[in-house]
Amino acid sequence: MNAKYKKAFADLLTNPGRSALVIFSLVIGLWGVGTILVSYTILKNDLSENFIRSRPAHAILTSDDFYKIDLENFKQDERIESAEFREFLLQRIEVYPDQWLPLWLYGVEDFNSFHLAEIFQQEGDTVPENGTMLIERNGQLVSNLKLGSKARVRVDGKTIQLSISGITFDPAQAPATQDAFIYAYVNRETFTQITGEKLNTRLILRLRDVSSREEVISLVERLVNKLETNGVHLKSLEIPNFQEHPHQWQLNTILSLEGIIGFLAFVMGMVLVSQLMGSILAQQIRQVGIMKAIGAAPLSVFKIYLSMILILAMIAGIIAIPLAVASGYGFANFVADILNFDVLTTSLPMDLYINFVVLALFLPVLFSLPALLKGIKVTTLVALSDYGTGSENKVSKSEYRSSAGDQSREKFFSYSTQLAFRNLLRRKKRLLVTVAMMSLGVAIFSTGFNVRASLANFLFDSKDSMKYDVKVVFKKQVSYADAILPFENLDNIKSVESWNGGTGRLQSKVLSAKSGIGIVALPHNTQLVKFDVIRGRWLGGSDSPEFVLNQKAAGVFGQPVIGNTYDIELKEKPIRAKLVGVIKEFDAPKIYMDKKIYDRFANPDHLVNSLLFSAENRDYEKVILLKREIEKRAGASGLSVLYVMSQAERGLIIFNHLNIILSVLIFLSLLVLIVSALGMASATGINIMERTREIGVLRAIGATPQKIYNLFVTEGLVISLTGISLGLLFSLPLSYFASIFFGELILGDETRLDFTFSFMGFVITFFVTFIFGWLASRIPARKAIKVSTREALAYE
């Protein structure tokens, strides 16, 4: 073996603890970033791939006039890839005794031949027999519905039983665990038998060679015109987001978090490696001088230390890459379970492994290059004269003796504190980097808690904006007298209010006029809602038509201008209404309008489709009892009820949508904090290593191991407290901008999360960081005092 490489190996084996620290730092950095790269690669591909492989519909059309066309002839249009009738109706299903959820019931034309909107068998039958159904697998997590069990389904006031003959997977559906729906699939004969609805009223189609939603809209409008010329008048037209899973926004948020925080963690890890390599060179500076004195060229010296870095990097890469692959798949499976999709990636692309090799070998060298160049450029005279303690702030021998004499413990501690400060300032650049890393880790960790608190406040505000406790929604409009009759003489009722609504169409340049969003007609002076108004104002009770949008609707319709008048279509009756405000709401796009205006134009019989109950006693247990009693009476009433939901359950649904993001945010923030704590530990270890001879001098003139231990612990305490203080200060502006960023990313451009300071997060951050700092200073310090005086004085 070449002498240069022999020296590199020998130096690494001479101080195995130091080599292990470098390897450990590299492994942590590579493992963290590798996990993010692997999971990012899997998640970015697989949710979309799950969705796309089902061949989702580009448009959904409903009409009672489809009998006027021949579907096979209609499908011959070169712009249509596939089209079929897929019936759909919202019903209700019992998931636990006396607990009911909305049931999305689909009538499928042919279970053996899917050309679009495909579902995939998991267990049991692939084709359900008459009187049986398949349920989507995720629904089992929010119910006691299992293969072979009988489900109770409520249809228009009557309750029927259907056997569950199979479990299926529908990649195009939002997770039942988050949206609190059950998805079921039956054949068309069963659909007609249990619903009494006509067939061939809902047409789904997929277009050929389209690459954007705008292209879909353009082509669908041409097809709609063709249908209308044949006498087919549409009741509704829905164009989903193009090639996008309903919860793609959640994954996008997670991927953004992974990218931002993972990059910061990796940079911090590489800075840590740079510090460690710099310390190795600083400790071996006299050896560099000796090699130069006997004729070694700077390039030869450079190759020795470059070899050391590469050896350490190779060992770290061999350890880190398998760990990163395993944990990356583990994290991807965790996200897949929550969002209900399959991990399809069985092998990672070769370029990912190439990136791993580059990260493992090239970047440690790149980050260590300044220290390497500085080390080999030192002159022979300076190198041979180096003793490792630096020339700044030297302490005289008499001062050491003075501190080690007959002074009291308190007086020595006071002096050791001063000495600790002076020792820290010897390496100002290292001190600055260490404090900066610690501060960044603390700031990001604290920011994670503050953003979580901002989201929690948003959830609380969303729940609190609705002052009612239980809401009953009917599938069909009924008179108020018929609606309220089953619920008379209920206990624990403070007030009852009726709302109405349906589908409204706001004319715009962005969407087809046939596309509609939900409209809610409620009293303008209702006491049951108190929304946070983002722009403009709430409904004012004007005799002139006016309306309010939630932020999702405002985004859908291209940010309409407050004060402008727009065309709104209510039950095919057009009106001109003034937009007066935009509200914050974590919900589907909605239009809000005063009930008396809505009734004037679209509801002359003053029918209602929902009742809202406010409880006298709002304790959780009392509200759940009220909800169960309402549920029981609704089932016995014969009314066609869509759902009965308490506000507590609604809050849980919203929380389930955001909980994965909150969890990932805290986890990744903790990763950065751990890396920063490692940085502090390595900096303390480097300081102790470089001052090994100094420790011997202190021991020789009478300093006890406890006093030396206190000296290094004090240095660590100063770094830790400085990093914590600066990090917590920096977290305030960082949290403010992070709240804005995540508000827009999660909730839309119109919505900002209000900055919230998490006191609990502050306490957790302080104590977790302090404990990390405590360990980071004490572990190296205890190792230092175990070195004997003779070994310390002989240390080179």
PDB file of N, CA and C in Angstrom, residues 27 47 65-66 504 585 638:
ATOM      1  N   VAL A  27     -23.105   9.911   8.656  1.00  0.00           N
ATOM      2  CA  VAL A  27     -24.223   8.973   8.570  1.00  0.00           C
ATOM      3  C   VAL A  27     -25.538   9.688   8.868  1.00  0.00           C
ATOM      4  N   LEU A  47     -48.520   8.427  -5.575  1.00  0.00           N
ATOM      5  CA  LEU A  47     -49.896   8.901  -5.415  1.00  0.00           C
ATOM      6  C   LEU A  47     -50.487   9.237  -6.777  1.00  0.00           C
ATOM      7  N   ASP A  65     -81.874  13.362 -20.016  1.00  0.00           N
ATOM      8  CA  ASP A  65     -82.151  13.241 -21.454  1.00  0.00           C
ATOM      9  C   ASP A  65     -81.159  12.359 -22.193  1.00  0.00           C
ATOM     10  N   PHE A  66     -80.312  11.615 -21.464  1.00  0.00           N
ATOM     11  CA  PHE A  66     -79.312  10.811 -22.171  1.00  0.00           C
ATOM     12  C   PHE A  66     -79.933   9.688 -23.000  1.00  0.00           C
ATOM     13  N   GLY A 504     -75.190  26.559  -6.926  1.00  0.00           N
ATOM     14  CA  GLY A 504     -75.253  27.860  -7.584  1.00  0.00           C
ATOM     15  C   GLY A 504     -74.188  27.959  -8.649  1.00  0.00           C
ATOM     16  N   GLU A 585     -62.758  29.720   5.436  1.00  0.00           N
ATOM     17  CA  GLU A 585     -63.472  28.487   5.777  1.00  0.00           C
ATOM     18  C   GLU A 585     -62.738  27.305   5.168  1.00  0.00           C
ATOM     19  N   GLY A 638     -89.035   8.779   8.409  1.00  0.00           N
ATOM     20  CA  GLY A 638     -89.354   8.606   6.995  1.00  0.00           C
ATOM     21  C   GLY A 638     -88.779   9.718   6.123  1.00  0.00           C
TER      22      GLY A 638
END
